[in-house]
Amino acid sequence: AIAAISAFYLRLRQESRRRELADRKLREVAGNLPGVVFKAQRSASGHIRFPYLTGRPELLFGVDAERLVAEERLIYSRIHPADRRGLSQGIGDAALPRGETSADFRVLTDDGSIRWVRVSALPQRPQPDDEDGQASYAGYFVDITDAHAQAEALAAAKEQAEAATRAKSNFLAIMSHEIPTPMGGMIGLLALMGQSDL
């Protein structure tokens, strides 16, 4: 019996070390990503908490991971007020069986600038220890400020090109309508002049 308990204990310690090593590697990888990996839980009342959050949230939200896990309302306090309602709706929709949800929102930083962040999450199967009405998600936050700026610049350039095309088309339409009248008079006058000694 002692040998069986010892073998079980050794196996348990090996498994514990293996899991700690895997968790450390995951944290190292996530710590070098330009985003945040999370597990979130939404209660039946709509309250959301983050039991697991790793990566570099200070780059996105200006707050470290430990504080965000302890005070999950900090994320919401950083979200632009105009984007809060849509984000809450997207989180609620993620509980539906349609699968992955994704949303873009603005974050107000400490220096007053605005960063664009994308959240993507998948609903998880209910666990035995989950409360009634609780929904779980796994997902990530990633900074898309540069991509958003490029998209806006591209949209502005497209609008400028379309405006130039409209101006050219308008000019040609006007000219094609206005030129024949004076040209008809000039051609008639030249025909008359061609029949004269002049």
mmCIF file of C-alpha atoms in Angstrom:
data_model
loop_
_atom_site.group_PDB
_atom_site.id
_atom_site.type_symbol
_atom_site.label_atom_id
_atom_site.label_comp_id
_atom_site.label_asym_id
_atom_site.label_seq_id
_atom_site.Cartn_x
_atom_site.Cartn_y
_atom_site.Cartn_z
ATOM 1 C CA ALA A 1 0.000 0.000 0.000
ATOM 2 C CA ILE A 2 2.884 2.361 0.870
ATOM 3 C CA ALA A 3 4.549 1.601 -2.474
ATOM 4 C CA ALA A 4 1.284 2.339 -4.339
ATOM 5 C CA ILE A 5 0.805 5.594 -2.433
ATOM 6 C CA SER A 6 4.439 6.569 -3.087
ATOM 7 C CA ALA A 7 4.112 5.801 -6.797
ATOM 8 C CA PHE A 8 0.872 7.774 -6.958
ATOM 9 C CA TYR A 9 2.487 10.695 -5.088
ATOM 10 C CA LEU A 10 5.504 10.707 -7.459
ATOM 11 C CA ARG A 11 3.249 10.595 -10.475
ATOM 12 C CA LEU A 12 1.177 13.441 -9.030
ATOM 13 C CA ARG A 13 4.301 15.547 -8.447
ATOM 14 C CA GLN A 14 5.530 14.882 -12.009
ATOM 15 C CA GLU A 15 2.141 15.875 -13.437
ATOM 16 C CA SER A 16 2.103 18.999 -11.254
ATOM 17 C CA ARG A 17 5.591 20.005 -12.471
ATOM 18 C CA ARG A 18 4.624 19.315 -16.072
ATOM 19 C CA ARG A 19 1.544 21.545 -15.754
ATOM 20 C CA GLU A 20 3.509 24.306 -14.037
ATOM 21 C CA LEU A 21 6.089 24.192 -16.833
ATOM 22 C CA ALA A 22 3.368 24.308 -19.512
ATOM 23 C CA ASP A 23 1.690 27.234 -17.719
ATOM 24 C CA ARG A 24 5.010 29.094 -17.444
ATOM 25 C CA LYS A 25 5.708 28.565 -21.165
ATOM 26 C CA LEU A 26 2.222 29.770 -22.049
ATOM 27 C CA ARG A 27 2.722 32.895 -19.929
ATOM 28 C CA GLU A 28 6.123 33.532 -21.554
ATOM 29 C CA VAL A 29 4.632 33.268 -25.043
ATOM 30 C CA ALA A 30 1.580 35.370 -24.141
ATOM 31 C CA GLY A 31 3.845 37.942 -22.479
ATOM 32 C CA ASN A 32 5.565 38.553 -25.819
ATOM 33 C CA LEU A 33 2.366 38.834 -27.841
ATOM 34 C CA PRO A 34 0.930 42.263 -28.705
ATOM 35 C CA GLY A 35 -2.336 41.304 -27.033
ATOM 36 C CA VAL A 36 -4.064 39.700 -24.090
ATOM 37 C CA VAL A 37 -5.436 36.160 -23.752
ATOM 38 C CA PHE A 38 -8.301 35.728 -21.304
ATOM 39 C CA LYS A 39 -10.970 33.509 -19.876
ATOM 40 C CA ALA A 40 -14.108 35.389 -18.838
ATOM 41 C CA GLN A 41 -17.243 34.420 -16.975
ATOM 42 C CA ARG A 42 -20.560 36.253 -17.220
ATOM 43 C CA SER A 43 -23.085 35.717 -14.446
ATOM 44 C CA ALA A 44 -26.841 35.584 -15.001
ATOM 45 C CA SER A 45 -27.019 39.218 -13.808
ATOM 46 C CA GLY A 46 -24.545 40.280 -16.551
ATOM 47 C CA HIS A 47 -21.527 40.801 -14.285
ATOM 48 C CA ILE A 48 -18.276 39.784 -16.042
ATOM 49 C CA ARG A 49 -15.094 38.684 -14.318
ATOM 50 C CA PHE A 50 -11.754 37.431 -15.639
ATOM 51 C CA PRO A 51 -10.481 34.402 -13.693
ATOM 52 C CA TYR A 52 -7.570 34.084 -16.151
ATOM 53 C CA LEU A 53 -5.857 36.889 -18.017
ATOM 54 C CA THR A 54 -2.323 36.905 -19.404
ATOM 55 C CA GLY A 55 -0.292 38.919 -21.847
ATOM 56 C CA ARG A 56 0.441 42.641 -21.792
ATOM 57 C CA PRO A 57 -2.780 44.446 -20.869
ATOM 58 C CA GLU A 58 -0.812 47.498 -19.770
ATOM 59 C CA LEU A 59 -0.163 48.230 -23.474
ATOM 60 C CA LEU A 60 -3.895 48.176 -24.225
ATOM 61 C CA PHE A 61 -5.583 49.336 -21.032
ATOM 62 C CA GLY A 62 -2.760 50.886 -19.005
ATOM 63 C CA VAL A 63 -3.331 48.371 -16.186
ATOM 64 C CA ASP A 64 -1.394 45.189 -15.386
ATOM 65 C CA ALA A 65 -2.967 41.716 -15.496
ATOM 66 C CA GLU A 66 -3.080 41.188 -11.730
ATOM 67 C CA ARG A 67 -5.123 44.374 -11.198
ATOM 68 C CA LEU A 68 -7.490 43.499 -14.036
ATOM 69 C CA VAL A 69 -8.169 40.066 -12.552
ATOM 70 C CA ALA A 70 -8.747 41.620 -9.120
ATOM 71 C CA GLU A 71 -10.753 44.629 -10.395
ATOM 72 C CA GLU A 72 -12.411 43.639 -13.682
ATOM 73 C CA ARG A 73 -14.417 46.900 -13.804
ATOM 74 C CA LEU A 74 -11.137 48.667 -14.681
ATOM 75 C CA ILE A 75 -11.452 47.449 -18.278
ATOM 76 C CA TYR A 76 -14.929 48.971 -18.587
ATOM 77 C CA SER A 77 -13.779 52.258 -17.088
ATOM 78 C CA ARG A 78 -11.198 52.527 -19.889
ATOM 79 C CA ILE A 79 -13.651 51.796 -22.739
ATOM 80 C CA HIS A 80 -14.916 54.848 -24.633
ATOM 81 C CA PRO A 81 -18.458 55.619 -23.368
ATOM 82 C CA ALA A 82 -19.892 55.521 -26.903
ATOM 83 C CA ASP A 83 -18.649 51.923 -27.363
ATOM 84 C CA ARG A 84 -19.783 50.405 -24.044
ATOM 85 C CA ARG A 85 -23.339 49.564 -25.059
ATOM 86 C CA GLY A 86 -22.347 47.860 -28.324
ATOM 87 C CA LEU A 87 -19.645 45.868 -26.573
ATOM 88 C CA SER A 88 -22.090 44.712 -23.885
ATOM 89 C CA GLN A 89 -24.499 43.632 -26.633
ATOM 90 C CA GLY A 90 -21.706 41.695 -28.369
ATOM 91 C CA ILE A 91 -20.797 39.928 -25.132
ATOM 92 C CA GLY A 92 -24.430 38.971 -24.612
ATOM 93 C CA ASP A 93 -24.657 37.674 -28.192
ATOM 94 C CA ALA A 94 -21.598 35.472 -27.621
ATOM 95 C CA ALA A 95 -23.669 33.300 -25.294
ATOM 96 C CA LEU A 96 -25.879 32.344 -28.229
ATOM 97 C CA PRO A 97 -24.977 29.129 -30.045
ATOM 98 C CA ARG A 98 -23.867 30.977 -33.195
ATOM 99 C CA GLY A 99 -20.223 30.721 -32.135
ATOM 100 C CA GLU A 100 -17.430 33.267 -32.157
ATOM 101 C CA THR A 101 -18.081 36.927 -31.519
ATOM 102 C CA SER A 102 -15.802 39.809 -32.380
ATOM 103 C CA ALA A 103 -16.038 43.536 -31.709
ATOM 104 C CA ASP A 104 -13.855 46.619 -32.104
ATOM 105 C CA PHE A 105 -13.913 49.362 -29.494
ATOM 106 C CA ARG A 106 -11.964 52.404 -28.381
ATOM 107 C CA VAL A 107 -9.938 52.596 -25.183
ATOM 108 C CA LEU A 108 -9.128 55.871 -23.447
ATOM 109 C CA THR A 109 -5.507 55.854 -22.284
ATOM 110 C CA ASP A 110 -4.014 57.752 -19.330
ATOM 111 C CA ASP A 111 -2.381 60.307 -21.646
ATOM 112 C CA GLY A 112 -5.741 61.117 -23.283
ATOM 113 C CA SER A 113 -5.107 59.324 -26.569
ATOM 114 C CA ILE A 114 -7.432 56.704 -28.039
ATOM 115 C CA ARG A 115 -6.434 53.162 -28.937
ATOM 116 C CA TRP A 116 -8.545 50.753 -30.965
ATOM 117 C CA VAL A 117 -8.846 47.245 -29.530
ATOM 118 C CA ARG A 118 -10.457 44.135 -31.002
ATOM 119 C CA VAL A 119 -11.914 41.458 -28.763
ATOM 120 C CA SER A 120 -12.633 38.006 -30.120
ATOM 121 C CA ALA A 121 -14.205 35.325 -27.945
ATOM 122 C CA LEU A 122 -15.692 31.855 -28.153
ATOM 123 C CA PRO A 123 -18.307 30.567 -25.726
ATOM 124 C CA GLN A 124 -17.138 27.576 -23.681
ATOM 125 C CA ARG A 125 -19.125 24.539 -22.628
ATOM 126 C CA PRO A 126 -20.649 24.805 -19.159
ATOM 127 C CA GLN A 127 -18.505 23.285 -16.408
ATOM 128 C CA PRO A 128 -19.884 21.326 -13.449
ATOM 129 C CA ASP A 129 -18.859 24.081 -11.004
ATOM 130 C CA ASP A 130 -20.535 26.872 -13.030
ATOM 131 C CA GLU A 131 -23.489 28.673 -11.469
ATOM 132 C CA ASP A 132 -26.909 28.567 -13.136
ATOM 133 C CA GLY A 133 -27.071 31.051 -16.001
ATOM 134 C CA GLN A 134 -23.297 31.586 -16.023
ATOM 135 C CA ALA A 135 -21.580 31.736 -19.405
ATOM 136 C CA SER A 136 -17.850 31.250 -19.962
ATOM 137 C CA TYR A 137 -15.713 32.596 -22.801
ATOM 138 C CA ALA A 138 -12.144 32.184 -23.987
ATOM 139 C CA GLY A 139 -10.664 34.833 -26.212
ATOM 140 C CA TYR A 140 -8.189 37.619 -26.756
ATOM 141 C CA PHE A 141 -7.805 41.385 -26.924
ATOM 142 C CA VAL A 142 -5.457 42.806 -29.572
ATOM 143 C CA ASP A 143 -4.414 46.364 -30.477
ATOM 144 C CA ILE A 144 -5.664 47.377 -33.951
ATOM 145 C CA THR A 145 -4.916 51.113 -33.740
ATOM 146 C CA ASP A 146 -2.500 51.046 -36.697
ATOM 147 C CA ALA A 147 -4.801 48.879 -38.809
ATOM 148 C CA HIS A 148 -7.722 51.192 -38.029
ATOM 149 C CA ALA A 149 -5.666 54.262 -39.001
ATOM 150 C CA GLN A 150 -4.678 52.569 -42.274
ATOM 151 C CA ALA A 151 -8.316 51.672 -42.981
ATOM 152 C CA GLU A 152 -9.373 55.281 -42.360
ATOM 153 C CA ALA A 153 -6.582 56.596 -44.615
ATOM 154 C CA LEU A 154 -7.584 54.103 -47.314
ATOM 155 C CA ALA A 155 -11.250 55.128 -47.020
ATOM 156 C CA ALA A 156 -10.276 58.822 -47.275
ATOM 157 C CA ALA A 157 -8.093 58.138 -50.337
ATOM 158 C CA LYS A 158 -10.920 56.136 -51.935
ATOM 159 C CA GLU A 159 -13.389 58.965 -51.280
ATOM 160 C CA GLN A 160 -10.932 61.480 -52.748
ATOM 161 C CA ALA A 161 -10.444 59.322 -55.871
ATOM 162 C CA GLU A 162 -14.210 58.891 -56.264
ATOM 163 C CA ALA A 163 -14.700 62.675 -55.892
ATOM 164 C CA ALA A 164 -12.085 63.287 -58.603
ATOM 165 C CA THR A 165 -13.817 60.760 -60.877
ATOM 166 C CA ARG A 166 -17.188 62.433 -60.253
ATOM 167 C CA ALA A 167 -15.682 65.865 -61.018
ATOM 168 C CA LYS A 168 -14.139 64.578 -64.245
ATOM 169 C CA SER A 169 -17.401 62.928 -65.315
ATOM 170 C CA ASN A 170 -19.336 66.090 -64.483
ATOM 171 C CA PHE A 171 -16.861 68.243 -66.451
ATOM 172 C CA LEU A 172 -17.065 65.953 -69.481
ATOM 173 C CA ALA A 173 -20.873 65.871 -69.330
ATOM 174 C CA ILE A 174 -21.041 69.674 -69.229
ATOM 175 C CA MET A 175 -18.452 70.086 -71.979
ATOM 176 C CA SER A 176 -20.092 67.503 -74.230
ATOM 177 C CA HIS A 177 -23.337 69.454 -73.868
ATOM 178 C CA GLU A 178 -21.904 72.994 -74.070
ATOM 179 C CA ILE A 179 -19.237 72.606 -76.782
ATOM 180 C CA PRO A 180 -21.510 71.629 -79.755
ATOM 181 C CA THR A 181 -23.440 74.927 -79.685
ATOM 182 C CA PRO A 182 -20.467 77.302 -80.176
ATOM 183 C CA MET A 183 -18.693 74.751 -82.356
ATOM 184 C CA GLY A 184 -21.705 74.610 -84.684
ATOM 185 C CA GLY A 185 -21.551 78.405 -85.084
ATOM 186 C CA MET A 186 -17.791 78.328 -85.681
ATOM 187 C CA ILE A 187 -18.071 75.551 -88.265
ATOM 188 C CA GLY A 188 -20.886 77.424 -90.067
ATOM 189 C CA LEU A 189 -18.857 80.649 -90.060
ATOM 190 C CA LEU A 190 -15.792 78.790 -91.413
ATOM 191 C CA ALA A 191 -17.943 77.237 -94.152
ATOM 192 C CA LEU A 192 -19.186 80.676 -95.150
ATOM 193 C CA MET A 193 -15.653 82.075 -95.061
ATOM 194 C CA GLY A 194 -14.504 79.171 -97.240
ATOM 195 C CA GLN A 195 -16.971 80.258 -99.955
ATOM 196 C CA SER A 196 -15.754 83.862 -99.879
ATOM 197 C CA ASP A 197 -12.604 85.477 -101.265
ATOM 198 C CA LEU A 198 -11.423 86.047 -97.705
#
